[in-house]
Amino acid sequence: MNSPRALNRQQSREVDRIAIEEYGMSGLVLMENAGRGCVDLLERRGVRGPVAIVCGKGNNGGDGFVIARHLWIRGYEPRVLLVPPAEELTGDAAANFAILRKAHAQIVYLSEEGGPASLPEALDFAADGCNWLVDCLLGTGATGAPRPPYDAIIEWMNAENAKRLAIDVPSGLDCDTGQASPTTVRADVTATFVTTKIGYKQPAARDFVGEVEVVDIGIPPGLVDRIA
């Protein structure tokens, strides 16, 4: 089967909107499919040992919460590193975070770890022994350079020896232009949903996206061609 054509940021949003509003697919279902598909990818890549999942507050973070749950179900040790205060989570992301918290998953609340000065120490402690770091900080809707504390967290991720998996887009990269901010995650693998994004084919993006794998999240056939 041929891979669907690349989409831009707005087209990707439109695919999600139509899937939810016209086809009646729940956003929770799409998020569940995305997270489970990323765990399938990690297993194909030979994941072992603990996995640190660094989560922001949007749907990208919500994908990370689903990834953590499915890693846990399959016998791995996920460690969720939550950047914003938990009360800032909303919608589907908040729903999936609530599941993790009620199940007593391993969560590190970075906003409660003493402020920016203690951030590197908290990150090092939380990710000790992890062979994969999962970037769920900023999704395809983010534009411009990552602001504190996201910039410091990205710099820390890039300095670690672990492999890096970016979820949908490496944080700091513009998915339309392929241009990287001064602080951008350098992924070994980018798991992007439904289809690849137009910016990932640009030469400027190559050092940041790594290998791009498209993860199926159950979007009905023909919808991508309709939008593109």
XYZ file of N, CA and C in Angstrom:
684
model
N 0.848 -1.192 0.000
C 0.000 0.000 0.000
C 0.880 1.237 0.000
N 0.567 2.201 -0.839
C 1.341 3.423 -0.910
C 1.102 4.283 0.325
N 2.158 4.972 0.778
C 2.014 5.873 1.912
C 1.198 7.084 1.497
N 0.322 7.577 2.394
C -0.442 8.788 2.066
C 0.504 9.962 1.851
N 0.040 10.925 1.080
C 0.866 12.096 0.803
C 1.094 12.911 2.068
N 2.129 13.745 2.041
C 2.456 14.581 3.187
C 1.423 15.691 3.355
N 1.185 16.057 4.609
C 0.246 17.122 4.925
C 0.962 18.255 5.646
N 0.336 19.428 5.636
C 0.859 20.517 6.445
C 0.102 20.568 7.778
N 0.451 21.549 8.606
C -0.129 21.661 9.946
C -1.658 21.802 9.901
N -2.142 22.699 9.078
C -3.575 22.946 9.023
C -4.336 21.747 8.467
N -3.777 21.093 7.466
C -4.423 19.906 6.911
C -4.505 18.784 7.948
N -3.466 18.640 8.763
C -3.474 17.617 9.812
C -4.581 17.896 10.822
N -4.749 19.164 11.180
C -5.836 19.526 12.093
C -7.192 19.208 11.464
N -7.311 19.451 10.168
C -8.573 19.220 9.482
C -8.905 17.730 9.432
N -7.907 16.890 9.250
C -8.137 15.442 9.284
C -8.720 15.039 10.631
N -8.114 15.523 11.712
C -8.622 15.201 13.046
C -10.049 15.729 13.234
N -10.297 16.953 12.781
C -11.618 17.552 12.963
C -12.693 16.737 12.248
N -12.422 16.356 11.011
C -13.411 15.608 10.246
C -13.629 14.220 10.855
N -12.539 13.597 11.284
C -12.669 12.267 11.899
C -13.570 12.327 13.130
N -13.455 13.402 13.892
C -14.235 13.536 15.116
C -15.655 14.006 14.825
N -15.785 15.065 14.022
C -17.098 15.693 13.834
C -17.973 14.978 12.801
N -17.373 14.490 11.724
C -18.178 13.871 10.668
C -18.271 12.352 10.811
N -17.168 11.725 11.207
C -17.168 10.270 11.329
C -17.547 9.811 12.733
N -17.584 10.740 13.683
C -17.977 10.379 15.039
C -16.909 9.666 15.836
N -15.655 9.808 15.433
C -14.563 9.185 16.174
C -14.209 10.060 17.385
N -14.104 9.451 18.520
C -13.742 10.189 19.721
C -12.273 10.586 19.687
N -11.980 11.789 20.192
C -10.578 12.178 20.342
C -9.823 11.235 21.239
N -10.492 10.663 22.229
C -9.844 9.686 23.112
C -9.442 8.431 22.342
N -10.285 8.026 21.391
C -9.955 6.852 20.578
C -8.728 7.138 19.721
N -8.685 8.307 19.088
C -7.529 8.662 18.264
C -6.262 8.717 19.100
N -6.353 9.283 20.303
C -5.194 9.360 21.188
C -4.750 7.968 21.636
N -5.719 7.118 21.931
C -5.409 5.741 22.331
C -4.675 5.008 21.207
N -5.185 5.135 19.984
C -4.548 4.475 18.848
C -3.139 5.010 18.620
N -2.963 6.326 18.788
C -1.648 6.929 18.594
C -0.650 6.408 19.609
N -1.037 6.408 20.876
C -0.115 5.955 21.912
C 0.240 4.493 21.792
N -0.767 3.659 21.520
C -0.504 2.231 21.373
C 0.395 1.965 20.165
N 0.152 2.706 19.072
C 1.001 2.531 17.889
C 2.445 2.915 18.150
N 2.660 3.921 18.985
C 4.035 4.319 19.312
C 4.737 3.264 20.160
N 3.989 2.581 21.013
C 4.582 1.487 21.794
C 4.928 0.317 20.874
N 4.075 0.036 19.896
C 4.419 -0.982 18.894
C 5.740 -0.628 18.213
N 5.886 0.647 17.866
C 7.120 1.110 17.218
C 8.319 0.894 18.133
N 8.189 1.269 19.409
C 9.294 1.091 20.356
C 9.686 -0.387 20.467
N 8.709 -1.259 20.473
C 9.028 -2.687 20.562
C 9.739 -3.170 19.302
N 9.331 -2.666 18.145
C 10.044 -3.038 16.917
C 11.484 -2.540 16.955
N 11.695 -1.444 17.655
C 13.035 -0.858 17.755
C 13.852 -1.477 18.879
N 13.308 -2.468 19.571
C 14.078 -3.180 20.582
C 14.166 -2.468 21.913
N 13.063 -1.832 22.350
C 13.085 -1.159 23.639
C 13.384 -2.160 24.745
N 14.152 -1.698 25.725
C 14.439 -2.516 26.901
C 14.640 -1.569 28.081
N 14.379 -2.068 29.251
C 14.590 -1.251 30.435
C 13.595 -0.107 30.542
N 13.863 0.822 31.467
C 12.946 1.942 31.686
C 12.899 2.898 30.494
N 11.776 3.588 30.358
C 11.570 4.592 29.310
C 11.084 5.873 29.976
N 11.759 6.990 29.721
C 11.332 8.282 30.253
C 10.505 9.002 29.198
N 9.303 9.421 29.582
C 8.374 10.077 28.662
C 8.163 11.492 29.175
N 8.670 12.470 28.433
C 8.661 13.865 28.872
C 7.451 14.549 28.253
N 6.509 14.988 29.099
C 5.188 15.397 28.626
C 4.882 16.859 28.903
N 4.364 17.539 27.866
C 3.791 18.863 28.020
C 2.311 18.752 28.333
N 1.567 19.848 28.147
C 0.185 19.858 28.603
C -0.856 19.690 27.500
N -0.462 19.648 26.246
C -1.425 19.507 25.164
C -1.683 18.051 24.815
N -2.262 17.835 23.630
C -2.531 16.473 23.189
C -1.260 15.669 22.988
N -0.143 16.334 22.703
C 1.131 15.632 22.589
C 1.485 14.980 23.921
N 1.263 15.718 25.008
C 1.458 15.132 26.329
C 0.476 14.005 26.581
N -0.767 14.178 26.118
C -1.758 13.116 26.266
C -1.333 11.835 25.574
N -0.746 11.958 24.381
C -0.198 10.777 23.706
C 0.830 10.094 24.604
N 1.646 10.906 25.286
C 2.662 10.357 26.174
C 2.076 9.573 27.329
N 0.948 10.032 27.863
C 0.313 9.307 28.962
C -0.187 7.942 28.487
N -0.721 7.901 27.262
C -1.165 6.613 26.709
C 0.035 5.704 26.464
N 1.121 6.262 25.947
C 2.338 5.480 25.737
C 2.797 4.862 27.050
N 2.797 5.656 28.109
C 3.224 5.149 29.419
C 2.360 3.980 29.871
N 1.054 4.117 29.716
C 0.147 3.045 30.160
C 0.378 1.754 29.395
N 0.556 1.867 28.070
C 0.742 0.644 27.283
C 2.129 0.029 27.498
N 3.125 0.848 27.745
C 4.420 0.279 28.128
C 4.292 -0.505 29.425
N 3.586 0.054 30.363
C 3.381 -0.588 31.660
C 2.628 -1.901 31.499
N 1.567 -1.887 30.684
C 0.785 -3.099 30.435
C 1.670 -4.206 29.873
N 2.645 -3.821 29.039
C 3.485 -4.822 28.378
C 4.729 -5.189 29.179
N 4.827 -4.694 30.410
C 5.884 -5.144 31.300
C 7.121 -4.283 31.339
N 7.076 -3.090 30.731
C 8.209 -2.170 30.789
C 8.030 -1.199 31.959
N 9.038 -0.386 32.204
C 8.985 0.575 33.301
C 8.932 2.000 32.748
N 7.735 2.539 32.551
C 7.641 3.927 32.080
C 7.766 4.909 33.244
N 8.420 6.023 32.963
C 8.527 7.108 33.937
C 8.030 8.379 33.259
N 6.925 8.895 33.712
C 6.356 10.112 33.143
C 6.979 11.319 33.828
N 7.581 12.200 33.032
C 8.150 13.442 33.528
C 7.219 14.563 33.078
N 6.371 15.022 33.978
C 5.342 16.009 33.642
C 5.889 17.413 33.851
N 5.899 18.205 32.774
C 6.465 19.557 32.843
C 5.500 20.548 33.487
N 4.256 20.702 33.017
C 3.367 21.695 33.625
C 2.747 21.145 34.907
N 2.185 21.996 35.739
C 1.377 21.506 36.858
C 0.212 20.673 36.349
N -0.131 19.625 37.067
C -1.171 18.707 36.607
C -2.502 19.407 36.403
N -2.776 20.451 37.181
C -4.069 21.122 37.060
C -4.208 21.907 35.757
N -3.138 22.072 35.006
C -3.217 22.765 33.721
C -3.618 21.835 32.577
N -3.658 20.545 32.827
C -4.061 19.596 31.794
C -5.565 19.694 31.565
N -5.974 19.552 30.309
C -7.389 19.634 29.969
C -7.759 18.550 28.958
N -9.042 18.348 28.762
C -9.551 17.492 27.701
C -9.053 16.058 27.762
N -8.740 15.514 26.585
C -8.323 14.119 26.488
C -7.009 13.870 27.222
N -6.117 14.853 27.220
C -4.856 14.703 27.951
C -5.114 14.543 29.439
N -6.012 15.361 29.985
C -6.342 15.263 31.406
C -6.972 13.908 31.729
N -7.823 13.410 30.830
C -8.475 12.116 31.066
C -7.452 10.993 31.148
N -6.487 11.000 30.240
C -5.479 9.943 30.258
C -4.498 10.093 31.417
N -4.225 11.327 31.809
C -3.381 11.521 32.984
C -4.079 11.014 34.244
N -5.384 11.241 34.349
C -6.131 10.770 35.508
C -6.054 9.258 35.644
N -6.086 8.555 34.513
C -5.966 7.092 34.554
C -4.615 6.698 35.148
N -3.557 7.347 34.688
C -2.226 7.028 35.213
C -2.130 7.295 36.706
N -2.659 8.447 37.116
C -2.547 8.808 38.527
C -3.341 7.845 39.406
N -4.539 7.465 38.967
C -5.344 6.527 39.751
C -4.704 5.141 39.805
N -3.941 4.796 38.782
C -3.258 3.504 38.742
C -1.910 3.541 39.463
N -1.552 4.711 40.021
C -0.304 4.884 40.769
C 0.926 4.634 39.893
N 0.875 5.183 38.680
C 2.038 5.110 37.793
C 3.157 5.992 38.345
N 4.360 5.766 37.835
C 5.520 6.544 38.274
C 5.531 7.887 37.543
N 5.234 8.945 38.269
C 5.147 10.290 37.691
C 6.056 11.222 38.468
N 6.877 11.962 37.748
C 7.724 12.987 38.344
C 7.139 14.339 37.965
N 6.756 15.131 38.958
C 6.151 16.439 38.733
C 7.263 17.482 38.697
N 7.744 17.782 37.502
C 8.910 18.659 37.382
C 8.629 20.062 37.888
N 7.378 20.517 37.814
C 7.047 21.866 38.289
C 7.156 21.985 39.798
N 7.242 20.845 40.476
C 7.336 20.848 41.933
C 8.734 20.506 42.427
N 9.703 20.465 41.518
C 11.044 20.002 41.876
C 12.016 21.129 42.214
N 11.515 22.280 42.630
C 12.415 23.318 43.127
C 12.787 24.396 42.135
N 12.117 24.449 40.973
C 12.381 25.523 40.032
C 13.479 25.198 39.042
N 13.760 26.139 38.124
C 14.707 25.897 37.035
C 16.101 25.469 37.492
N 16.575 25.988 38.613
C 17.940 25.676 39.059
C 18.108 24.195 39.354
N 17.045 23.542 39.815
C 17.145 22.127 40.173
C 16.647 21.209 39.066
N 16.253 21.773 37.930
C 15.669 20.981 36.860
C 16.615 19.916 36.316
N 17.872 20.241 35.963
C 18.750 19.184 35.443
C 18.917 18.015 36.405
N 19.050 18.312 37.684
C 19.220 17.238 38.672
C 17.976 16.358 38.734
N 16.800 16.978 38.707
C 15.556 16.207 38.736
C 15.417 15.335 37.498
N 15.769 15.870 36.338
C 15.693 15.107 35.103
C 16.660 13.938 35.118
N 17.892 14.181 35.555
C 18.886 13.115 35.605
C 18.432 11.988 36.524
N 17.880 12.346 37.667
C 17.406 11.342 38.615
C 16.263 10.528 38.019
N 15.310 11.223 37.389
C 14.131 10.544 36.860
C 14.461 9.630 35.693
N 15.448 10.001 34.892
C 15.759 9.242 33.678
C 16.941 8.293 33.853
N 17.421 8.118 35.060
C 18.571 7.248 35.297
C 18.287 5.829 34.794
N 19.157 5.326 33.940
C 19.021 3.974 33.420
C 18.089 3.822 32.242
N 17.460 4.896 31.776
C 16.534 4.797 30.646
C 17.305 4.708 29.325
N 16.884 3.801 28.451
C 17.556 3.704 27.157
C 16.776 4.404 26.042
N 15.562 4.891 26.357
C 14.802 5.712 25.427
C 14.233 6.915 26.167
N 14.289 8.067 25.516
C 13.593 9.264 25.963
C 12.526 9.581 24.917
N 11.303 9.800 25.363
C 10.197 10.063 24.446
C 9.792 11.527 24.580
N 9.851 12.240 23.471
C 9.549 13.670 23.416
C 8.067 13.874 23.140
N 7.319 14.210 24.196
C 5.904 14.541 24.077
C 5.673 15.958 24.594
N 6.592 16.843 24.302
C 6.541 18.200 24.837
C 5.614 19.117 24.047
N 5.886 19.256 22.755
C 5.170 20.225 21.919
C 4.733 19.536 20.631
N 3.499 19.691 20.250
C 2.983 19.027 19.064
C 3.173 19.840 17.801
N 2.523 19.391 16.730
C 2.686 20.046 15.430
C 2.097 21.456 15.417
N 1.210 21.758 16.342
C 0.623 23.093 16.385
C 1.540 24.152 16.957
N 2.616 23.747 17.598
C 3.531 24.711 18.217
C 4.365 25.413 17.148
N 4.556 26.718 17.330
C 5.400 27.497 16.425
C 6.346 28.358 17.256
N 7.454 28.735 16.643
C 8.424 29.574 17.338
C 9.326 28.756 18.242
N 10.274 29.426 18.852
C 11.254 28.760 19.709
C 10.612 28.326 21.027
N 10.932 27.133 21.509
C 10.411 26.703 22.812
C 10.848 27.654 23.924
N 9.904 27.957 24.799
C 10.173 28.860 25.920
C 10.571 28.063 27.161
N 11.163 28.744 28.159
C 11.488 28.067 29.426
C 10.201 27.511 30.063
N 10.290 26.329 30.711
C 11.491 25.513 30.893
C 11.721 24.508 29.768
N 10.881 24.592 28.704
C 10.973 23.602 27.631
C 12.332 23.640 26.944
N 12.909 24.827 26.788
C 14.204 24.903 26.125
C 15.282 24.169 26.913
N 15.280 24.321 28.229
C 16.274 23.636 29.061
C 16.066 22.125 29.037
N 14.815 21.695 29.006
C 14.528 20.257 28.966
C 14.986 19.663 27.642
N 14.768 20.380 26.554
C 15.222 19.902 25.240
C 16.744 19.799 25.201
N 17.438 20.780 25.738
C 18.901 20.723 25.776
C 19.369 19.520 26.581
N 18.680 19.257 27.674
C 19.026 18.077 28.482
C 18.791 16.792 27.686
N 17.663 16.695 26.990
C 17.370 15.497 26.208
C 18.452 15.253 25.163
N 18.869 16.311 24.486
C 19.873 16.166 23.430
C 21.234 15.760 23.970
N 21.498 16.054 25.227
C 22.796 15.732 25.825
C 22.851 14.312 26.380
N 21.706 13.656 26.522
C 21.665 12.317 27.092
C 22.108 11.266 26.070
N 22.610 10.146 26.589
C 23.066 9.058 25.717
C 21.921 8.198 25.201
N 20.760 8.312 25.802
C 19.620 7.488 25.398
C 19.154 7.841 23.982
N 18.474 6.885 23.360
C 17.840 7.157 22.073
C 16.617 8.052 22.298
N 16.296 8.837 21.288
C 15.194 9.785 21.416
C 14.122 9.505 20.367
N 12.889 9.345 20.852
C 11.719 9.180 19.991
C 10.875 10.433 20.106
N 10.663 11.129 18.994
C 9.796 12.304 18.968
C 8.395 11.872 18.558
N 7.392 12.363 19.284
C 6.013 12.011 18.993
C 5.368 13.098 18.131
N 5.074 12.745 16.925
C 4.472 13.564 15.865
C 5.447 14.583 15.278
N 6.232 15.264 16.128
C 7.212 16.237 15.636
C 8.282 16.420 16.710
N 9.553 16.531 16.323
C 10.558 16.899 17.329
C 10.253 18.299 17.864
N 10.161 18.436 19.165
C 9.812 19.730 19.756
C 10.833 20.784 19.351
N 10.314 21.909 18.832
C 11.170 22.984 18.343
C 11.258 23.050 16.840
N 10.812 21.993 16.142
C 10.855 21.959 14.680
C 9.521 22.411 14.109
N 9.544 23.224 13.070
C 8.329 23.631 12.380
C 7.964 22.547 11.368
N 6.796 21.924 11.543
C 6.451 20.779 10.690
C 6.092 21.197 9.269
N 5.851 22.492 9.046
C 5.547 22.969 7.700
C 6.802 23.310 6.908
N 7.734 23.990 7.560
C 8.931 24.461 6.853
C 10.133 23.549 7.016
N 10.134 22.730 8.070
C 11.299 21.905 8.365
C 12.411 22.669 9.055
N 12.155 23.928 9.409
C 13.172 24.743 10.070
C 13.169 24.471 11.569
N 14.372 24.343 12.120
C 14.530 24.082 13.548
C 14.772 25.368 14.310
N 14.222 25.455 15.502
C 14.532 26.547 16.417
C 15.949 26.343 16.956
N 16.521 27.366 17.592
C 17.842 27.182 18.204
C 17.876 26.016 19.190
N 16.738 25.752 19.834
C 16.634 24.603 20.739
C 15.578 23.658 20.190
N 16.027 22.537 19.628
C 15.129 21.568 18.994
C 15.596 20.163 19.329
N 14.660 19.285 19.630
C 15.004 17.891 19.902
C 15.616 17.252 18.659
N 16.730 16.576 18.860
C 17.360 15.795 17.788
C 16.934 14.342 17.973
N 15.924 13.951 17.231
C 15.347 12.622 17.396
C 16.109 11.579 16.588
N 16.180 10.381 17.137
C 16.643 9.233 16.355
C 15.517 8.721 15.479
N 14.291 8.809 16.006
C 13.093 8.374 15.278
C 11.988 9.384 15.562
N 11.228 9.729 14.526
C 10.022 10.529 14.691
C 8.830 9.673 14.305
N 7.910 9.483 15.257
C 6.662 8.766 15.000
C 5.598 9.802 14.702
N 5.187 9.903 13.453
C 4.202 10.915 13.083
C 2.905 10.226 12.684
N 1.787 10.900 12.900
C 0.484 10.255 12.805
C -0.210 10.517 11.478
N -0.882 9.487 10.993
C -1.696 9.494 9.779
C -0.832 9.532 8.519
N 0.017 10.540 8.402
C 0.915 10.663 7.258
C 2.074 11.561 7.659
N 3.130 11.549 6.857
C 4.263 12.415 7.168
C 3.871 13.873 6.935
N 4.686 14.782 7.430
C 4.416 16.213 7.303
C 5.367 16.812 6.270
N 4.922 17.857 5.599
C 5.674 18.368 4.456
C 7.076 18.841 4.848
N 7.229 19.365 6.051
C 8.529 19.889 6.459
C 9.584 18.822 6.670
N 9.167 17.583 6.911
C 10.135 16.528 7.221
C 10.961 16.131 6.006
N 10.490 16.521 4.825
C 11.225 16.191 3.598
C 12.260 17.252 3.242
N 12.283 18.342 4.002
C 13.236 19.415 3.738
C 14.621 19.045 4.263
N 15.677 19.388 3.533
C 17.037 19.054 3.994
C 17.338 19.584 5.393
N 16.783 20.741 5.746
C 17.062 21.332 7.059
C 16.539 20.481 8.204
N 15.561 19.616 7.925
C 14.941 18.827 8.987
C 15.658 17.508 9.257
N 16.523 17.088 8.371
C 17.077 15.730 8.445
C 17.800 15.432 9.740
N 18.547 16.402 10.249
C 19.317 16.170 11.470
C 18.446 16.135 12.715
N 17.171 16.435 12.586
C 16.293 16.519 13.749
C 15.221 15.444 13.766
N 14.714 15.046 12.606
C 13.646 14.042 12.587
C 14.191 12.615 12.662
N 15.436 12.392 12.267
C 15.957 11.031 12.223
C 15.173 10.214 11.218
N 14.865 8.973 11.589
C 14.023 8.133 10.736
C 12.561 8.464 11.028
N 11.792 8.677 9.992
C 10.374 9.015 10.159
C 9.528 7.765 9.937
N 8.700 7.442 10.933
C 7.762 6.335 10.808
C 6.348 6.871 10.969
N 5.471 6.510 10.035
C 4.074 6.934 10.093
C 3.287 5.912 10.910
N 2.569 6.398 11.911
C 1.774 5.549 12.800
C 0.298 5.692 12.433
N -0.338 4.574 12.160
C -1.766 4.548 11.825
C -2.581 4.736 13.098
N -3.526 5.694 13.082
C -4.376 5.896 14.260
C -5.844 5.614 13.956
N -6.102 4.927 12.849
C -7.465 4.501 12.546
C -8.278 5.478 11.740
N -7.631 6.447 11.087
C -8.351 7.402 10.249
C -8.966 6.655 9.051
N -10.246 6.898 8.734
C -10.894 6.175 7.628
C -10.173 6.376 6.290
N -10.159 5.350 5.451
C -9.504 5.454 4.145
C -10.098 6.581 3.306
N -9.242 7.263 2.570
C -9.687 8.311 1.683
C -9.732 9.690 2.288
N -9.706 9.772 3.620
C -9.826 11.082 4.264
C -8.612 11.956 3.981
N -7.430 11.364 3.990
C -6.218 12.160 3.722
C -6.241 12.693 2.294
N -6.618 11.856 1.339
C -6.671 12.319 -0.051
C -7.725 13.413 -0.217
N -8.800 13.312 0.507
C -9.846 14.343 0.456
C -9.298 15.694 0.914
N -8.493 15.698 1.974
C -7.954 16.945 2.513
C -6.822 17.457 1.646
N -5.949 16.563 1.237
C -4.785 16.983 0.456
C -5.180 17.463 -0.934
